[in-house]
Coordinates of N, CA and C and ligand atoms in Angstrom, one line a residue:
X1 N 0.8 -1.2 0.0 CA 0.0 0.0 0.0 C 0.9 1.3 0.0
X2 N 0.9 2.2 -0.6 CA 1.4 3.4 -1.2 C 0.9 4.5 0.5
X3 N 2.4 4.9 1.1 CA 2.6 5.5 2.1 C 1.4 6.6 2.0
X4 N 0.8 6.8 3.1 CA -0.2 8.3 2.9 C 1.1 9.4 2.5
X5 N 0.4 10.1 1.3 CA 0.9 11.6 1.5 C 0.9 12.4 2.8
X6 N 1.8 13.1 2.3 CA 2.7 13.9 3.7 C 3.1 15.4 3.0
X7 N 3.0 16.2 4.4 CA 3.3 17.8 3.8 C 4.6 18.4 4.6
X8 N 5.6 18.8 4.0 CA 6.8 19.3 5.2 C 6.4 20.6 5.7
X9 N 6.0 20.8 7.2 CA 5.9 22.0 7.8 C 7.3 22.3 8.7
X10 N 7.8 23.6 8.0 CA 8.7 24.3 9.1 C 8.3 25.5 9.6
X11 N 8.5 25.2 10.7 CA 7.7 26.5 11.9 C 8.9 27.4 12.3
X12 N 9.1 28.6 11.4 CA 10.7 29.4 12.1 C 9.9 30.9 12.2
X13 N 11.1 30.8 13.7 CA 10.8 32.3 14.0 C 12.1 33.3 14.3
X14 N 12.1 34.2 13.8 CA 13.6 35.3 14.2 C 14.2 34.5 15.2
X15 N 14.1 33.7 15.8 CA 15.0 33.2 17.4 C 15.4 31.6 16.6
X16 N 14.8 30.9 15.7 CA 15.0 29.7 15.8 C 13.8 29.2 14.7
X17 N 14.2 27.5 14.6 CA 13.6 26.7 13.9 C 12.6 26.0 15.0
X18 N 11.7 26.5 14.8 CA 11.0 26.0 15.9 C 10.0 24.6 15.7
X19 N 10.0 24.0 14.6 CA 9.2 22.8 14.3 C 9.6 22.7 12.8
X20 N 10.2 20.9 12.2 CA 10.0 20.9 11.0 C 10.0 19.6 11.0
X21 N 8.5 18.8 10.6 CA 8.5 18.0 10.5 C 7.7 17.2 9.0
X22 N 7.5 16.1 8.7 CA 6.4 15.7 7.5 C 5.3 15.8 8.4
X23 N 4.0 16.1 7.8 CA 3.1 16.1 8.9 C 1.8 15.3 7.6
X24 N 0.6 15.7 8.3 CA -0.2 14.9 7.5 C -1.3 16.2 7.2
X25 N -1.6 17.1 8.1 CA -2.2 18.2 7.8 C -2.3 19.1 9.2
X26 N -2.3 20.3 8.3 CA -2.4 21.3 9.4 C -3.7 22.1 9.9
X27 N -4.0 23.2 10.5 CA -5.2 23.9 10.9 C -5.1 24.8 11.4
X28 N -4.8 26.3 11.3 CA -4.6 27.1 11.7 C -5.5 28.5 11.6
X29 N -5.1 29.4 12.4 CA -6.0 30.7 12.0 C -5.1 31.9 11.2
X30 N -5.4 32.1 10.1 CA -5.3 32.6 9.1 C -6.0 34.1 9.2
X31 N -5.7 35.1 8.7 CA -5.7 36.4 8.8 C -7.5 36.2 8.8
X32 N -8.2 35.7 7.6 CA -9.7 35.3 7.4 C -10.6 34.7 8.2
X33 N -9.6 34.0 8.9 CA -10.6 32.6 9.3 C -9.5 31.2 9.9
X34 N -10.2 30.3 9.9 CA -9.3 29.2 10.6 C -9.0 28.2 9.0
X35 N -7.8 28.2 8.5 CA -7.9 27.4 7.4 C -6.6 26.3 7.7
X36 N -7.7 25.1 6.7 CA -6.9 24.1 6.7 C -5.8 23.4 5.5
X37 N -4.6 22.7 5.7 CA -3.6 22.8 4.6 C -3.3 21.0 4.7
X38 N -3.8 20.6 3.5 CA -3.6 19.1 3.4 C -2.1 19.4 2.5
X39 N -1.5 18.1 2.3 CA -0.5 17.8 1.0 C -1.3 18.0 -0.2
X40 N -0.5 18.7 -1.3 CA -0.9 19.0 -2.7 C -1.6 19.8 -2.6
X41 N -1.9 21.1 -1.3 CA -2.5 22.1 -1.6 C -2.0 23.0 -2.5
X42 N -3.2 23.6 -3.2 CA -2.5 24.7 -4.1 C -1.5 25.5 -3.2
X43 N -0.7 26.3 -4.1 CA -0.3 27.4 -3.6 C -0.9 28.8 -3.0
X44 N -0.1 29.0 -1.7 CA -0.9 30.2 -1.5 C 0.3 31.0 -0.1
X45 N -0.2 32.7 -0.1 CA 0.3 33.0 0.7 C -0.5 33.8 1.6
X46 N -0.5 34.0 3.0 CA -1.5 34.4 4.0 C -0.5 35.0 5.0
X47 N -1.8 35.7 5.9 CA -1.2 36.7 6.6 C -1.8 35.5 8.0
X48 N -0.8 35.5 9.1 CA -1.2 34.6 10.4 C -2.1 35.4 11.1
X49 N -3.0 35.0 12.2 CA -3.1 35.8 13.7 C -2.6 35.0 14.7
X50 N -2.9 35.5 15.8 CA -2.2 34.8 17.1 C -3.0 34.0 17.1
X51 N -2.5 32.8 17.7 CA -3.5 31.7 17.8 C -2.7 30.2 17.9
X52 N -3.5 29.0 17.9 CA -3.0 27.9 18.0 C -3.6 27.0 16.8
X53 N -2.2 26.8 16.1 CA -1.8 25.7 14.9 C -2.1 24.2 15.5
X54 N -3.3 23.4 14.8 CA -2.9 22.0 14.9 C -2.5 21.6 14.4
X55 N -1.6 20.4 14.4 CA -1.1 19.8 13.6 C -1.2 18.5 13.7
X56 N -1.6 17.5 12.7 CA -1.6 15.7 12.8 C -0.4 15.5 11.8
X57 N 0.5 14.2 13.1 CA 1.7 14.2 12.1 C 0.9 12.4 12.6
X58 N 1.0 11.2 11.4 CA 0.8 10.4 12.0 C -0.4 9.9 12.7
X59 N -1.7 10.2 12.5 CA -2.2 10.1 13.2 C -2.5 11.0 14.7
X60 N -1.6 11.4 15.4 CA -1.6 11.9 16.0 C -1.4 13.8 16.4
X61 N -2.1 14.3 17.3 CA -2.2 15.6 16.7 C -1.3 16.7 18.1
X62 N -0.8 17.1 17.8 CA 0.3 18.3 18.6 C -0.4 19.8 18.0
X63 N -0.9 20.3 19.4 CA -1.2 21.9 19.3 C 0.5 23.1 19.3
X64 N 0.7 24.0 18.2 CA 2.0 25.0 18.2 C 0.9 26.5 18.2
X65 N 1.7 27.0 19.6 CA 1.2 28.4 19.8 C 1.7 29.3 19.1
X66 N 1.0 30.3 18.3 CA 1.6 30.8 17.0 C 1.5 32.5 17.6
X67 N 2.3 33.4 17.2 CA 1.9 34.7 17.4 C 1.5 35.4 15.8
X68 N 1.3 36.9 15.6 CA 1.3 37.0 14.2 C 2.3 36.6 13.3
X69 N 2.2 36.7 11.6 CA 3.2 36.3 10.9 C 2.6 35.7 9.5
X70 N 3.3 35.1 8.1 CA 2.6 34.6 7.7 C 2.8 33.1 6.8
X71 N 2.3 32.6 6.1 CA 2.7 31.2 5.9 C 2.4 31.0 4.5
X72 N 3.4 30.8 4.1 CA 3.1 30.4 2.5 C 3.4 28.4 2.5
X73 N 2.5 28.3 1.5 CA 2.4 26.9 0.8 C 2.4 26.7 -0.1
X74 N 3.2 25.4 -0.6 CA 3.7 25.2 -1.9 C 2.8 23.3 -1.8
X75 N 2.7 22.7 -3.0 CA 2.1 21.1 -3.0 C 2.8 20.4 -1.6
X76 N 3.8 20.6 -1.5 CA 4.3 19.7 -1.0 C 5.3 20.2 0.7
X77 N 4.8 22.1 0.5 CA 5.9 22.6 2.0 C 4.7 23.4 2.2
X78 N 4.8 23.8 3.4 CA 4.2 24.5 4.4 C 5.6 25.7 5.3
X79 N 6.0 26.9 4.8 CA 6.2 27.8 5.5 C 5.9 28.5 6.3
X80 N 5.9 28.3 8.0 CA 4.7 29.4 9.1 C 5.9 30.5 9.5
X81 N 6.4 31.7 9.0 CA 7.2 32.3 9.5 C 6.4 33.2 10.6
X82 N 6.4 33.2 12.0 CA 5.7 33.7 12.8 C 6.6 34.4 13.9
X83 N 6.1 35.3 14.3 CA 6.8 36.2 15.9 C 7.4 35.2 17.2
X84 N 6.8 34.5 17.5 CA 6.7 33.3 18.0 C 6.6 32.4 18.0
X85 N 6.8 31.1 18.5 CA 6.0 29.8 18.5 C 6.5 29.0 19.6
X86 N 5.3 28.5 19.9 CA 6.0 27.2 21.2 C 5.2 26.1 20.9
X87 N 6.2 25.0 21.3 CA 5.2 23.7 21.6 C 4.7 23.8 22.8
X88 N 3.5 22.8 23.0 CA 3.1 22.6 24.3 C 4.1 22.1 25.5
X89 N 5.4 21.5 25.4 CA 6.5 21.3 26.5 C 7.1 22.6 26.7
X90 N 6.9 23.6 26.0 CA 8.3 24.5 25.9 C 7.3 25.5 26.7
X91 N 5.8 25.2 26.7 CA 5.3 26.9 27.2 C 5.1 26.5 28.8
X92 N 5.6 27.7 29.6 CA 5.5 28.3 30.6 C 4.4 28.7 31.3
X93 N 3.6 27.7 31.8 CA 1.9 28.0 32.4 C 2.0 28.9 33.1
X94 N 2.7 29.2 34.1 CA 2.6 30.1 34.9 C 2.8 31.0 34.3
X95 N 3.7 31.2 33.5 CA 3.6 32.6 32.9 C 3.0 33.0 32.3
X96 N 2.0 32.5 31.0 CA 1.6 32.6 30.5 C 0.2 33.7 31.4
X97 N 0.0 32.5 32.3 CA -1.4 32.8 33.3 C -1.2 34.5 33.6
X98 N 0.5 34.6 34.3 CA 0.6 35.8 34.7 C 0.2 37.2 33.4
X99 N 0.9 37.1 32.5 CA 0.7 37.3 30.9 C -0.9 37.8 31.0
X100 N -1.5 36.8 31.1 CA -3.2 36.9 30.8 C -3.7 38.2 31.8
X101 N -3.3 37.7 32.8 CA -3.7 38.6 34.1 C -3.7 39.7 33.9
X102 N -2.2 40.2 33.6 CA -1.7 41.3 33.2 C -2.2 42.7 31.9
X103 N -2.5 41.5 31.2 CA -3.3 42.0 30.3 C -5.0 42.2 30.7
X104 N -5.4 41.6 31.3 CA -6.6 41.7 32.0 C -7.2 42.4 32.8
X105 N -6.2 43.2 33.2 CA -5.9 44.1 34.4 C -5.8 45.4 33.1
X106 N -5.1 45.1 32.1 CA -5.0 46.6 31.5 C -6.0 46.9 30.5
X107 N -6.9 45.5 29.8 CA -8.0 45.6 29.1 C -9.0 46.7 29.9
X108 N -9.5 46.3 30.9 CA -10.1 47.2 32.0 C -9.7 48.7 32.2
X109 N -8.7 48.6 32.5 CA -8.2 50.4 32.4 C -8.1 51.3 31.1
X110 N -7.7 50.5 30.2 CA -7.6 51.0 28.6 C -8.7 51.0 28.2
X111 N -9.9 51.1 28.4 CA -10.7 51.3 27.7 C -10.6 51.6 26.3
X112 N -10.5 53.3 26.9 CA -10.9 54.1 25.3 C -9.1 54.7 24.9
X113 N -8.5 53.8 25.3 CA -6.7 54.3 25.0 C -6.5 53.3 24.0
X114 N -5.2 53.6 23.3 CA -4.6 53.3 22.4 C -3.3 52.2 22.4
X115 N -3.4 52.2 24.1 CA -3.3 50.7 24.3 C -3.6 49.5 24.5
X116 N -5.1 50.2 24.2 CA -5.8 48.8 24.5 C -5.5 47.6 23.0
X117 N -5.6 48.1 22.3 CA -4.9 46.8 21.0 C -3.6 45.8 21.5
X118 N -3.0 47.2 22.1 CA -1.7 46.4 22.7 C -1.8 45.1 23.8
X119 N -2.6 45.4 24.6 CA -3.4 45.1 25.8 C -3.6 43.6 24.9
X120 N -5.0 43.4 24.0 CA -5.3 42.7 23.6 C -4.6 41.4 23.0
X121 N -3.7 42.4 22.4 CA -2.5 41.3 21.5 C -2.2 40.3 23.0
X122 N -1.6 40.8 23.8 CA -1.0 40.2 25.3 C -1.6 39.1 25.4
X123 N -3.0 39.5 25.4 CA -4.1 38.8 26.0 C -4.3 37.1 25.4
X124 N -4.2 37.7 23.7 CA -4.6 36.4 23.1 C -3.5 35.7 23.2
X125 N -1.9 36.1 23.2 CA -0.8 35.7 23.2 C -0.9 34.4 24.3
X126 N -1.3 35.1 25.3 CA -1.3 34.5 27.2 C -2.1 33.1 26.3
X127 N -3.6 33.2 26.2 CA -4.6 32.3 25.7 C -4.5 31.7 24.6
X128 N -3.2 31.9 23.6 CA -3.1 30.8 23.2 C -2.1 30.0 23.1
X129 N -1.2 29.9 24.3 CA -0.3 29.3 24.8 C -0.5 28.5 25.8
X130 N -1.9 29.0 26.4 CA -2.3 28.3 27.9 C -3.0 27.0 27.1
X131 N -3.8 27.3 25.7 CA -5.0 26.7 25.3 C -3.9 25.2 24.3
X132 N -2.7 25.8 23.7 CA -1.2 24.9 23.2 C -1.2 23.8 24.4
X133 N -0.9 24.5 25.4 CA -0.3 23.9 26.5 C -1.3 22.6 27.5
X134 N -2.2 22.9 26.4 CA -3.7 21.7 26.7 C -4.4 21.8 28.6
X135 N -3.9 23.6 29.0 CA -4.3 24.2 30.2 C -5.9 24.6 30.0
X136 N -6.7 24.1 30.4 CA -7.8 24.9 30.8 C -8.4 25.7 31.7
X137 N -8.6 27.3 30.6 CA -8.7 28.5 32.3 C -10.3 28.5 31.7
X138 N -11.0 29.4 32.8 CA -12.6 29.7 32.8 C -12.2 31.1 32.1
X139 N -11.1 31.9 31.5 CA -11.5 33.1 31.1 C -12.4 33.4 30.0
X140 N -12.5 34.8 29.6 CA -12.9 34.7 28.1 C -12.5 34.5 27.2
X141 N -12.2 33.5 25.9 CA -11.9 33.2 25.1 C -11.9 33.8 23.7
X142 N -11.4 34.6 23.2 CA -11.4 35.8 21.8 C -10.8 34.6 21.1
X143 N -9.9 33.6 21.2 CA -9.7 33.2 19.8 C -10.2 32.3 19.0
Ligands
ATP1 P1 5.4 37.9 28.5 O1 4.7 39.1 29.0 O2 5.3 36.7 29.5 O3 6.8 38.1 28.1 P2 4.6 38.1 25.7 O4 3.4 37.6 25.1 O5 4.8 39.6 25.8 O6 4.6 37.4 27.2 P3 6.3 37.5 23.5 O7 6.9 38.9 23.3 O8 5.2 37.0 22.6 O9 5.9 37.4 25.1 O10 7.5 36.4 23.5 C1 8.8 36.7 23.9 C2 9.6 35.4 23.9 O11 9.2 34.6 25.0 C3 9.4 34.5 22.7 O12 10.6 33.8 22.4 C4 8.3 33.5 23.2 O13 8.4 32.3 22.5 C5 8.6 33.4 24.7 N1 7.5 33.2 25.5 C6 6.5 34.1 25.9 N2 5.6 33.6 26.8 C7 6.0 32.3 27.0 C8 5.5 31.2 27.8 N3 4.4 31.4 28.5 N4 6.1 30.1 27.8 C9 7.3 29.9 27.0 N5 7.8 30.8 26.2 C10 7.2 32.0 26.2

């Protein structure tokens, strides 16, 4: 029986190679929406948001916490050049939590300031690293 098709995803960020493996398909949130990237997808290039990338390599599926950035695909590669990225072993619960807090604390004050975008960014940052991290909080969830 003829191997399943496979797609190469490398996950790099200014600091590092953060993931590159054959995978079987990806799922991520895309500047539009949440889109999905089998092997032999057309070509395309997109803008990232913060958020969490699935990925099934094998059967099996690993969440990567993505910051903005963007990701081009070719039939057979998958480019995610992103601000960040962690696996679920590499991220920092506590911090992240603090992160959230922090930003949660400043959503509230910033209202009508021009930090509040900033604020926000934090926020989803925190939440989708806790959400990688297969942590479940009661907050509110934007992503
Ligand atoms: P913090 O306020 O905790 O620094 P942040 O969202 O401002 O969070 P970033 O600027 O997005 O942090 O990331 C800076 C660096 O720290 C990146 O290399 C990122 O991968 C890493 N990083 C940020 N938060 C975590 C975390 N909770 N666990 C592991 N690595 C993290």
């Amino acid at each position: 029986m003829a191997a399943a098709p496979k797609i190469q995803l490398d996950v790099v960020t200014p600091q590092k190679l953060a993931y590159s493996e054959q995978v079987d398909l990806i799922e991520g949130p895309a500047i539009d929406g949440l889109i999905g990237i089998l092997p032999d997808h057309a070509p395309l290039v997109t803008a990232m948001k913060i958020g969490v990338v699935r990925v099934v390599k094998d059967g099996e599926e690993i969440q990567i916490a993505i910051s903005d950035g963007f990701m081009e695909v070719q039939p057979d590669q998958i480019n995610l050049v992103v601000r960040t990225a962690e696996l679920p072993e590499e991220i920092d619960i506590e911090r992240a939590e603090a992160a959230r807090e922090r930003a949660e604390e400043k959503l509230e004050k910033e209202k009508d300031n021009v930090d509040f975008a900033r604020a926000e960014a934090a926020y989803d940052r925190a939440k989708a690293r806790l959400k990688a991290a297969g942590h479940h909080d009661h907050g509110y969830d934007r992503l």
